[in-house]
CSV table of C-alpha atoms in Angstrom, one decimal:
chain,number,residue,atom,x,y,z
A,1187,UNK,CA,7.5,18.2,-37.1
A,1188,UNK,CA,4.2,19.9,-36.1
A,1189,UNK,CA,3.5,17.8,-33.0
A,1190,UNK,CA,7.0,19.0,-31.0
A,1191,UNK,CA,4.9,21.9,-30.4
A,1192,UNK,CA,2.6,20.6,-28.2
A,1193,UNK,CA,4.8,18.4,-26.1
A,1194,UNK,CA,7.4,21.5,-25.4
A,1195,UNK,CA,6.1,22.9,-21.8
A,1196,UNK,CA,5.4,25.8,-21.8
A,1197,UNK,CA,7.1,27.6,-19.4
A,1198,UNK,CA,10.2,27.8,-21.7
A,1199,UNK,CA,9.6,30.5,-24.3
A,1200,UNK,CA,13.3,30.6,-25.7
A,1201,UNK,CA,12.9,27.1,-27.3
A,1202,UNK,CA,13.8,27.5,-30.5
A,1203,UNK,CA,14.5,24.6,-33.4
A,1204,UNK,CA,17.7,24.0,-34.5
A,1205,UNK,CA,18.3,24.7,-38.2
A,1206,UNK,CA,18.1,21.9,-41.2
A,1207,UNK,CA,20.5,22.3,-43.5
A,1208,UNK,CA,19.1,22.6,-47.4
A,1209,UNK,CA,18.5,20.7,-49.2
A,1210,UNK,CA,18.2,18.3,-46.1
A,1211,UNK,CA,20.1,14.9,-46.0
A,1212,UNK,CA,18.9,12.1,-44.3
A,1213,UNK,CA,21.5,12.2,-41.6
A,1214,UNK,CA,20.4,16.2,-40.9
A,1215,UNK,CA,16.8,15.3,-40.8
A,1216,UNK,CA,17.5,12.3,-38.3
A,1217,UNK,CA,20.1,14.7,-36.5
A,1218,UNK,CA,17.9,17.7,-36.1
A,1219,UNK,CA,15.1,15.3,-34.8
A,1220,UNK,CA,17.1,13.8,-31.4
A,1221,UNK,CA,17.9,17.3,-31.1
A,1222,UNK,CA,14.6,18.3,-30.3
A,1223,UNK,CA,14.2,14.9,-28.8
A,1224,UNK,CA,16.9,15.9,-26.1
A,1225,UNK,CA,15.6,19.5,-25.9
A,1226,UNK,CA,12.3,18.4,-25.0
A,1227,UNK,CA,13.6,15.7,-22.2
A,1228,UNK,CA,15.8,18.5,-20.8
A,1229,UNK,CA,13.1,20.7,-20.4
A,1230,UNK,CA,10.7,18.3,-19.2
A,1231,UNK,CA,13.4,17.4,-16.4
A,1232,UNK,CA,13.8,21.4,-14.8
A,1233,UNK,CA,10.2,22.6,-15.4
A,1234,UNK,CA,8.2,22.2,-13.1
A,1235,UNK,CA,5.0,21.7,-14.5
A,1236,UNK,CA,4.8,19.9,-17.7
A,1237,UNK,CA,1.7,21.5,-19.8
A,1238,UNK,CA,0.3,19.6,-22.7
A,1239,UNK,CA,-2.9,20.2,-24.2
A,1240,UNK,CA,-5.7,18.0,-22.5
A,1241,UNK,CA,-6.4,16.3,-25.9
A,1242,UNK,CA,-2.3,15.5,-25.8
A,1243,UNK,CA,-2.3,14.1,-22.3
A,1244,UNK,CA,-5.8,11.4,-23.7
A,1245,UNK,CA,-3.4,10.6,-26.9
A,1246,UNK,CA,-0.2,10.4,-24.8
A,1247,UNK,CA,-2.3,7.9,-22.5
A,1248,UNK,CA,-4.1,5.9,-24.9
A,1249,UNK,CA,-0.7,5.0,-26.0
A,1250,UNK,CA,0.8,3.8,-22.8
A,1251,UNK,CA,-0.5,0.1,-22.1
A,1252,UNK,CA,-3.3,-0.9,-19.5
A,1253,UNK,CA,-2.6,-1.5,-16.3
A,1254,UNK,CA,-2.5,-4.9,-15.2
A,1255,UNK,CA,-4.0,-6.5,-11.5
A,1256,UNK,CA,-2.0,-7.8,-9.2
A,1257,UNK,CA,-4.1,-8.5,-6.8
A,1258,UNK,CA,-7.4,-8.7,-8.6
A,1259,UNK,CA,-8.8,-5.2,-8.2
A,1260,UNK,CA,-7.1,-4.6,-5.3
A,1261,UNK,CA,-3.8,-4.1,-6.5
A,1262,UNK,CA,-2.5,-2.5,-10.0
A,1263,UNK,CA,0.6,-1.9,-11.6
A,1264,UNK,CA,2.2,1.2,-11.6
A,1265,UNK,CA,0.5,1.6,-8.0
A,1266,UNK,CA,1.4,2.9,-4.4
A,1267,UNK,CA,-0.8,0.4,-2.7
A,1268,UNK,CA,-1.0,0.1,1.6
A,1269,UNK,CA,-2.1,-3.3,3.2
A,1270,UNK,CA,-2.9,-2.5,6.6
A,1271,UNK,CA,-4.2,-4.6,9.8
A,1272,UNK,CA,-3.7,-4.4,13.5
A,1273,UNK,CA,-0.4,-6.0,14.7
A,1274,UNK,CA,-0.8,-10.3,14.8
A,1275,UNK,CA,-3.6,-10.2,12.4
A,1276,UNK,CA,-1.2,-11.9,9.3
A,1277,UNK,CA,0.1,-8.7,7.2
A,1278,UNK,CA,3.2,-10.1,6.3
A,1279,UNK,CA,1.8,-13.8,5.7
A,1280,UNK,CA,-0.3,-12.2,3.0
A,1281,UNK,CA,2.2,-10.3,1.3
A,1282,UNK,CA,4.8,-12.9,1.2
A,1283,UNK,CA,1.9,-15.0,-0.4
A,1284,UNK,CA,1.1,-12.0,-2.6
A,1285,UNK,CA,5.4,-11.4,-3.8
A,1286,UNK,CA,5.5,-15.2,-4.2
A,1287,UNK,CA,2.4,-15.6,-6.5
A,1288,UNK,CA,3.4,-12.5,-8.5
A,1289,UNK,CA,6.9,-13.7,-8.7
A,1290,UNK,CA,5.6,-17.5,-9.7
A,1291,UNK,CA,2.7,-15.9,-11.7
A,1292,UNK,CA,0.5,-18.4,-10.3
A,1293,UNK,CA,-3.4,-17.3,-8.8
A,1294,UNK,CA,-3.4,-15.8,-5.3
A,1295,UNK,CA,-6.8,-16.0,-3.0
A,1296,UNK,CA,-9.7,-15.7,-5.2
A,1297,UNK,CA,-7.9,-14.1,-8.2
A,1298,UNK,CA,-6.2,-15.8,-11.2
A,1299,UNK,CA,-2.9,-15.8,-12.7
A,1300,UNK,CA,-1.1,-13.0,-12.5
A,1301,UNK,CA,0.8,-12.6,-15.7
A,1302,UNK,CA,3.4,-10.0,-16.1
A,1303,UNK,CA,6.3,-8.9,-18.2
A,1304,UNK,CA,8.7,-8.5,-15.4
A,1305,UNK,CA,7.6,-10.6,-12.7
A,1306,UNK,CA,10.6,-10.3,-10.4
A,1307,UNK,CA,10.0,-8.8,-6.4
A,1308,UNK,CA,12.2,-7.9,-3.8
A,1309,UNK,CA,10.9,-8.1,-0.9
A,1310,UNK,CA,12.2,-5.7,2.1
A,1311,UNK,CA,11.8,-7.2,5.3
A,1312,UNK,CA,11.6,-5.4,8.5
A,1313,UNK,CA,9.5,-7.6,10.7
A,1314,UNK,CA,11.1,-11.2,10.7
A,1315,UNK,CA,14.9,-12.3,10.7
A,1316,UNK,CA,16.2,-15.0,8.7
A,1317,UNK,CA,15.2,-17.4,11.4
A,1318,UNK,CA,11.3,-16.3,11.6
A,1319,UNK,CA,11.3,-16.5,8.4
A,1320,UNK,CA,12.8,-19.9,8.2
A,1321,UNK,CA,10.2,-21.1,10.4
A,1322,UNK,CA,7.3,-19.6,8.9
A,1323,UNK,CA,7.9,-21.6,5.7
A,1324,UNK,CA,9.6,-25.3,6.9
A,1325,UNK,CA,7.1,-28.3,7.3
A,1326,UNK,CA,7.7,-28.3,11.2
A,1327,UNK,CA,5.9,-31.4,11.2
A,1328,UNK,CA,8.6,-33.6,10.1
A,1329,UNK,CA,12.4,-33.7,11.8
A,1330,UNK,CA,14.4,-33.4,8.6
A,1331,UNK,CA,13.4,-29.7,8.5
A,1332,UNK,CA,15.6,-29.0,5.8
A,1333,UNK,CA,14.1,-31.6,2.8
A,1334,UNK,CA,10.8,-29.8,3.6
A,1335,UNK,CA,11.4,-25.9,2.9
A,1336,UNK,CA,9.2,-24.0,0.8
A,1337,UNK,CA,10.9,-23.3,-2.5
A,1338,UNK,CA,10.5,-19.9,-3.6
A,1339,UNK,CA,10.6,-18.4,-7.2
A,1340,UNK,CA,14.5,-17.0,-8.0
A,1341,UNK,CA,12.0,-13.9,-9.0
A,1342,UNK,CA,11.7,-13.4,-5.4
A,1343,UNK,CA,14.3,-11.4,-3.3
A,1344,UNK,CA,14.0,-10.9,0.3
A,1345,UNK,CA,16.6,-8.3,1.8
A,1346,UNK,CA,16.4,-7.3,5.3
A,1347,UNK,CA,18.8,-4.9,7.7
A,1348,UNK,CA,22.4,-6.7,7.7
A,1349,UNK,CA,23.0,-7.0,11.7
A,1350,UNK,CA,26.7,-6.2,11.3
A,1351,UNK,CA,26.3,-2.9,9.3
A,1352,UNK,CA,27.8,0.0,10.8
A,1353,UNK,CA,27.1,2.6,8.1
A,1354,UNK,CA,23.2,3.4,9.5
A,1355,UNK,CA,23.5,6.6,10.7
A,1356,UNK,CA,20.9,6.9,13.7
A,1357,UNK,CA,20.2,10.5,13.3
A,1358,UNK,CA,18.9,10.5,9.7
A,1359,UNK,CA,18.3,6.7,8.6
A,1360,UNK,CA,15.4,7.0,6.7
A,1361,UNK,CA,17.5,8.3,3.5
A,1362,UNK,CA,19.7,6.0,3.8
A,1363,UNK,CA,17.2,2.8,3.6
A,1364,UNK,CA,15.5,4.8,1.0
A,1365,UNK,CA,18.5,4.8,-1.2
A,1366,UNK,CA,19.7,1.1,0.1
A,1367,UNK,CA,16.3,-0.1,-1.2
A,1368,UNK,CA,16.5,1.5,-4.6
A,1369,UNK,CA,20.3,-0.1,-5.0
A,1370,UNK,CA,18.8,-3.5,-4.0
A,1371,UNK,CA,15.8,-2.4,-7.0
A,1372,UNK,CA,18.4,-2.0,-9.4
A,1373,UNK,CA,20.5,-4.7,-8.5
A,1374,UNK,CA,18.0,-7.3,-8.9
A,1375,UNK,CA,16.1,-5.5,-11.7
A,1376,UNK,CA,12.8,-6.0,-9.7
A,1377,UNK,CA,9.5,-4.6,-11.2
A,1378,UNK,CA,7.8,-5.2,-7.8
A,1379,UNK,CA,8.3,-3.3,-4.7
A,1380,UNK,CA,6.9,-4.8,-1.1
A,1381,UNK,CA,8.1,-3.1,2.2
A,1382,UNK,CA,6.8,-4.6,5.4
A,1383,UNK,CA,6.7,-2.1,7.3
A,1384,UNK,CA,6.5,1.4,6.6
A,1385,UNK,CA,6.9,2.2,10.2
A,1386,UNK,CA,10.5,1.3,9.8
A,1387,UNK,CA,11.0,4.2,7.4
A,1388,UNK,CA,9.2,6.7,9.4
A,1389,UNK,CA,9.3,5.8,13.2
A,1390,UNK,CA,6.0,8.6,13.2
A,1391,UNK,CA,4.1,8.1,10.3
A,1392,UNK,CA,1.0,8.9,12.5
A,1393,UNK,CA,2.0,12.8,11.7
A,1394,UNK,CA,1.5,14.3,8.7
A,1395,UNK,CA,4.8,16.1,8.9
A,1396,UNK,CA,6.3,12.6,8.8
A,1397,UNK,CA,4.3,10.6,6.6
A,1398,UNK,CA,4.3,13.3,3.5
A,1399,UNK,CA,8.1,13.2,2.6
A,1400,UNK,CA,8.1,9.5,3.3
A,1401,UNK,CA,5.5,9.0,0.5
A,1402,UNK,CA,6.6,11.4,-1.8
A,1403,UNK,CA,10.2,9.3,-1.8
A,1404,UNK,CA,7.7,6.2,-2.7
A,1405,UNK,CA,6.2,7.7,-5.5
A,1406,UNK,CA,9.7,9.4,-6.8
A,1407,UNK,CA,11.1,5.8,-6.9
A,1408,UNK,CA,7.8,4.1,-8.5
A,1409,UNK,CA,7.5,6.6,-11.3
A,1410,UNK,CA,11.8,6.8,-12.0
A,1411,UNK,CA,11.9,3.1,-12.0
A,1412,UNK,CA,8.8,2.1,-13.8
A,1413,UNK,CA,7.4,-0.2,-10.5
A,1414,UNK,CA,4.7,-1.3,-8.7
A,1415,UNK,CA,4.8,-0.8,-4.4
A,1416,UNK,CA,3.2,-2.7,-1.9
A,1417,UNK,CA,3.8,-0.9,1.4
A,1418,UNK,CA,2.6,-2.4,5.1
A,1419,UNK,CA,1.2,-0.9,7.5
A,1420,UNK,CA,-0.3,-0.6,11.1
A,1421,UNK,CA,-3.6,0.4,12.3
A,1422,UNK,CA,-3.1,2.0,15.8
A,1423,UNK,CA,-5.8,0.5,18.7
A,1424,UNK,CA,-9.3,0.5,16.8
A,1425,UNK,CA,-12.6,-0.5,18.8
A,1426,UNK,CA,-13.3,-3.9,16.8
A,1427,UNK,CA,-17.1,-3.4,16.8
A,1428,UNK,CA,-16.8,-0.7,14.1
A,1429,UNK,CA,-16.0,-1.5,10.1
A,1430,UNK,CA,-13.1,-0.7,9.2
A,1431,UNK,CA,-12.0,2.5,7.3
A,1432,UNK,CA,-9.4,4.7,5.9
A,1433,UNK,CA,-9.4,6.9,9.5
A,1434,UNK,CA,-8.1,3.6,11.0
A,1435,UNK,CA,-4.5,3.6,9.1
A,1436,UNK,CA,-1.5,5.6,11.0
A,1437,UNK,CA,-1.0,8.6,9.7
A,1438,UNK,CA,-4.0,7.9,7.5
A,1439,UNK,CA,-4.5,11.5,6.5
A,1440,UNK,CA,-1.6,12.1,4.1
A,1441,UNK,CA,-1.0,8.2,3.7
A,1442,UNK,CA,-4.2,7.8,2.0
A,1443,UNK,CA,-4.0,11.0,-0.4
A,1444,UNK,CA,-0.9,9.9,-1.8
A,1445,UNK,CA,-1.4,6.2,-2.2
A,1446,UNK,CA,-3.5,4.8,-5.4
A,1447,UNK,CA,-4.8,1.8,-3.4
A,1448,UNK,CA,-5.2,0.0,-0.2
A,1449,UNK,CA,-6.7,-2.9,1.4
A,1450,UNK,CA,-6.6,-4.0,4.7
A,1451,UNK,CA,-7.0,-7.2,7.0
A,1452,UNK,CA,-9.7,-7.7,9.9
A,1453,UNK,CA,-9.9,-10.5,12.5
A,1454,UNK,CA,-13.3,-12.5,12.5
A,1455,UNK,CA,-14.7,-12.1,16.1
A,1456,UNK,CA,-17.1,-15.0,15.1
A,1457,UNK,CA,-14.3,-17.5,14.7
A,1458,UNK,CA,-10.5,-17.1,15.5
A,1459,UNK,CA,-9.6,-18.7,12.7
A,1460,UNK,CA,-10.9,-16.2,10.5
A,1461,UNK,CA,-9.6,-13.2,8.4
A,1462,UNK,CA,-11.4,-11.2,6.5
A,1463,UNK,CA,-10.1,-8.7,3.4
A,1464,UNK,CA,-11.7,-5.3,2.9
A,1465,UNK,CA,-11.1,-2.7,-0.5
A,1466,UNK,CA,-10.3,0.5,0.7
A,1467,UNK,CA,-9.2,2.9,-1.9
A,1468,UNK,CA,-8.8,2.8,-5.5
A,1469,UNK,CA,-8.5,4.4,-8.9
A,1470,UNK,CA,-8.0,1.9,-11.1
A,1471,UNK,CA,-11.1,0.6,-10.7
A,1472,UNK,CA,-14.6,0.8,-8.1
A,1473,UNK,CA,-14.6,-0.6,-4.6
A,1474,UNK,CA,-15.6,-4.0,-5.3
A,1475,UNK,CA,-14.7,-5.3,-1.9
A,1476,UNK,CA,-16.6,-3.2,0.5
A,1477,UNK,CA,-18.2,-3.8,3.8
A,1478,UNK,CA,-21.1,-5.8,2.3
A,1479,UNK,CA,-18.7,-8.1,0.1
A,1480,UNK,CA,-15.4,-8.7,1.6
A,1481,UNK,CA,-13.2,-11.5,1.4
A,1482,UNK,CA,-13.6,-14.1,4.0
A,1483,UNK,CA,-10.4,-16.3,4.6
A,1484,UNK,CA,-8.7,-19.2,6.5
A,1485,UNK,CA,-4.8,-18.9,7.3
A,1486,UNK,CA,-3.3,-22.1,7.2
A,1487,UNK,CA,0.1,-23.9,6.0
A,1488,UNK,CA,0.3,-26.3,3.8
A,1489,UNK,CA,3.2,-28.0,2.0
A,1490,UNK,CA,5.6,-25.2,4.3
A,1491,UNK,CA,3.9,-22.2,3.1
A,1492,UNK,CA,2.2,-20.3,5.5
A,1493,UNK,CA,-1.0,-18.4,3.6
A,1494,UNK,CA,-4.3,-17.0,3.8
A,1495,UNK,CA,-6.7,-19.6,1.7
A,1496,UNK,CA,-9.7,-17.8,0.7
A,1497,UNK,CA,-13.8,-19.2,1.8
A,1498,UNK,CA,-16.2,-16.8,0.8
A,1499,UNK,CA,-17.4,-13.6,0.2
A,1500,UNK,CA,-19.5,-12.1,3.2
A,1501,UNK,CA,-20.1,-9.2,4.7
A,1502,UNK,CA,-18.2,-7.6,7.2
A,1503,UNK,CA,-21.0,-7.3,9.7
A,1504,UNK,CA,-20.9,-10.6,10.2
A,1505,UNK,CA,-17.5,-11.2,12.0
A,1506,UNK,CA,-17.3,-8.0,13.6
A,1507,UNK,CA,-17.2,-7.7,17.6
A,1508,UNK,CA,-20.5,-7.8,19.4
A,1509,UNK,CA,-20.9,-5.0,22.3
A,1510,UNK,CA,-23.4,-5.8,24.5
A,1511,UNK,CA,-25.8,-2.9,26.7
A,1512,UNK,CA,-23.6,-3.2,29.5
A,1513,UNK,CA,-20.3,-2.4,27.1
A,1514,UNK,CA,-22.2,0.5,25.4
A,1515,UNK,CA,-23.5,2.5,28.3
A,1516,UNK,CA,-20.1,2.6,30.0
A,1517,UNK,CA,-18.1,3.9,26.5
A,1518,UNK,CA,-21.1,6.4,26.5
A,1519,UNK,CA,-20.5,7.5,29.9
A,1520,UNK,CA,-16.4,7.5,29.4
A,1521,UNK,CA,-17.0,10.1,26.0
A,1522,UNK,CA,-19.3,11.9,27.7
A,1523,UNK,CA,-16.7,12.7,30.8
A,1524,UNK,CA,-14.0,13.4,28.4
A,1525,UNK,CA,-16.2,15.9,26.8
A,1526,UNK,CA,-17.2,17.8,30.1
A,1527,UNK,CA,-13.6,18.0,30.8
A,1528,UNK,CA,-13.6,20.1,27.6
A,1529,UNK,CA,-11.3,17.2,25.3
A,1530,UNK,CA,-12.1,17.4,21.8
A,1531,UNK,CA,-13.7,14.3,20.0
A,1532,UNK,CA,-10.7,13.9,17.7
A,1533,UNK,CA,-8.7,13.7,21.3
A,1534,UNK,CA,-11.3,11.2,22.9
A,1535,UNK,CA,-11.8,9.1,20.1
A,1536,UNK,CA,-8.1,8.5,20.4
A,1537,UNK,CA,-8.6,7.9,23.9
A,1538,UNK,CA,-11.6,5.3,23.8
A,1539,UNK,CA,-10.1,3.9,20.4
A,1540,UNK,CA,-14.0,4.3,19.2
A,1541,UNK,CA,-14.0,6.1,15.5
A,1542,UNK,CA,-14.2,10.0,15.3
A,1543,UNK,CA,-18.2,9.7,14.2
A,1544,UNK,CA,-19.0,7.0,17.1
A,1545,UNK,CA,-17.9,9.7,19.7
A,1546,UNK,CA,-20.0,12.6,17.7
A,1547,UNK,CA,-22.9,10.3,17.7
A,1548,UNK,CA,-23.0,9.3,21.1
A,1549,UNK,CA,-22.2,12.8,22.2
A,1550,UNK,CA,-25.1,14.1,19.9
A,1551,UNK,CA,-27.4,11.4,21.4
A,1552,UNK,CA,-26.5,12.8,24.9
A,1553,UNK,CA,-27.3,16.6,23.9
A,1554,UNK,CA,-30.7,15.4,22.4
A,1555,UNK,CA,-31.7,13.2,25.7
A,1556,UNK,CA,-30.7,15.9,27.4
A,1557,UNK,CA,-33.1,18.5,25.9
A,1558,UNK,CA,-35.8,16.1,26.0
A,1559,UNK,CA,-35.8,15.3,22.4
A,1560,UNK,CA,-35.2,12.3,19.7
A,1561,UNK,CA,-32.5,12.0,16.7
């Protein structure tokens, strides 16, 4: 009985323990322990801070079993992860390819198997309708279309926005998805979560105002239920000559604070062809897949299914855009007039899509030419 104690927050000093009857039976002993049992759940449920002794939260976790990958190291169970790429760039053929390798527990890019209890995924799509979809995953190449669709797991559920709905209420929808989605989570007892896109949820998740209840709603629904999300994403006009980063996801501020992971996709300027995967956040594990070793990959179809098919590790350098003299000294003279027109650099790197510490270096570069001196 001595370990209630430290369990019981402590914001509730009238806990008390309900009497054993003595001698005690069996039946008391038992009954007086899922009495505590529910007093502690109760309490747990309306305070709100639950304070265990730091030694308690180490045991409590040891206990609890060890994440597994889903995407290699890019991806973990139990996490709020964010793919994100520019529009065209193949977000949502990766994460279909992602939800059908977890739901078929078969290796996806470069990783292996991944193996899981509950490998079931629903799959909430906001980009394609049934008919983009249908094409994305037929062998077009023959005329009896229908002998050669892809055949998915039955793990994997798709649901997308029924056309004929009229309960959607256009002045608050947001709930209303949000609760349609955990229904649909229920309904097909899915362990894996994969919304394409979160900008369907929050038509402004560039503002912080916007983008913090959203992901709170997220990571209310993957800690009730026990899941794993994969949330898409956009990256709002980026100069292509720069690595990417965290700064380069909408609403990236209060998106990346409250997500555990995220990756994101970049287009090879040295061949079209070309993707390329880069590790943005994680704690799980390091960055393994930074800008010196990201994941270099061909999309293709084969046998109808429409996926990224890994090549090599390189680095990013490699396939990002080239600017040439010409290119460089007319950005540097478009900052620099946005700054004498008194705009802040957060406000024309927005405007010149370059990244906040391009326009600060060019502007710094200027000062010190200026005064006749060297960086």
């Amino acid at each position: 009985m001595s370990d209630y104690p430290s369990s019981i927050p402590l914001t509730d000093p009238s806990f008390t323990y309900p009497p054993l009857t003595f001698p005690p039976s069996i039946n008391s002993i038992q009954q007086h322990v899922e009495e505590l049992q529910q007093r502690v759940v109760a309490s747990n449920k309306t305070d709100l801070l639950s304070v265990k002794p730091a030694n308690t939260w180490l045991e409590d976790a040891a206990l609890k079993p060890i994440p597994k990958e889903l995407l290699g190291k890019l991806w973990y169970e139990g996490e709020v992860c964010i793919l994100f790429a520019d529009t065209n760039v193949g977000k949502s053929i990766l994460a279909v390819q992602i939800a059908n390798a977890i739901s078929k527990q078969r290796p996806c890019l470069c990783f292996p198997n991944t193996t899981i209890e509950n490998n079931t995924v629903l799959y909430v799509d906001f980009e394609l309708n049934d008919r983009q979809f249908f094409i994305r995953y037929t062998d077009t190449s023959t005329n009896n279309a229908i002998n050669t669709l892809y055949s998915f797991s039955t793990s994997f559920y798709r649901a997308e926005i029924n056309p004929d709905t009229t309960a959607l209420d256009d002045d608050n929808p947001d709930v209303q998805i949000i609760t349609a989605i955990t229904q649909a989570l229920e309904a097909a007892k899915a362990s894996i979560l994969i919304v394409d896109n979160i900008t369907y949820l929050s038509r402004e998740t560039e503002k912080a105002k916007n983008a913090l209840p959203l992901m709170k709603q997220l990571k209310q629904i993957k800690n009730s239920m026990g899941i794993s999300i994969l949330v898409l994403a956009h990256t709002p006009k980026r100069d292509r000559s720069n690595p990417i980063t965290g700064n380069d996801l909408q609403g990236s501020k209060m998106l990346m604070n409250f997500c555990d992971s995220a990756f994101a996709i970049g287009e090879s300027h040295r061949d079209k062809r070309y993707r390329y995967i880069k590790q943005i956040k994680a704690r799980n594990t390091e960055i393994v897949y930074d800008s010196n070793n990201v994941l270099l990959c061909e999309v293709k179809k084969e046998n109808a299914l429409l996926q990224f098919e890994f090549v090599d590790y390189v680095e990013e350098q490699e396939h990002l855009k080239v600017i040439s003299e010409r290119e460089h000294s007319e950005k540097t003279a478009w900052v620099l007039q946005l700054h004498e027109q008194g705009k802040s650099q957060r406000e024309i790197a927005k405007e010149t899509t370059l990244s906040l510490t391009t326009v600060n270096r060019y502007i710094k570069k200027s000062g010190a030419a200026l005064n006749g001196t060297t960086e």
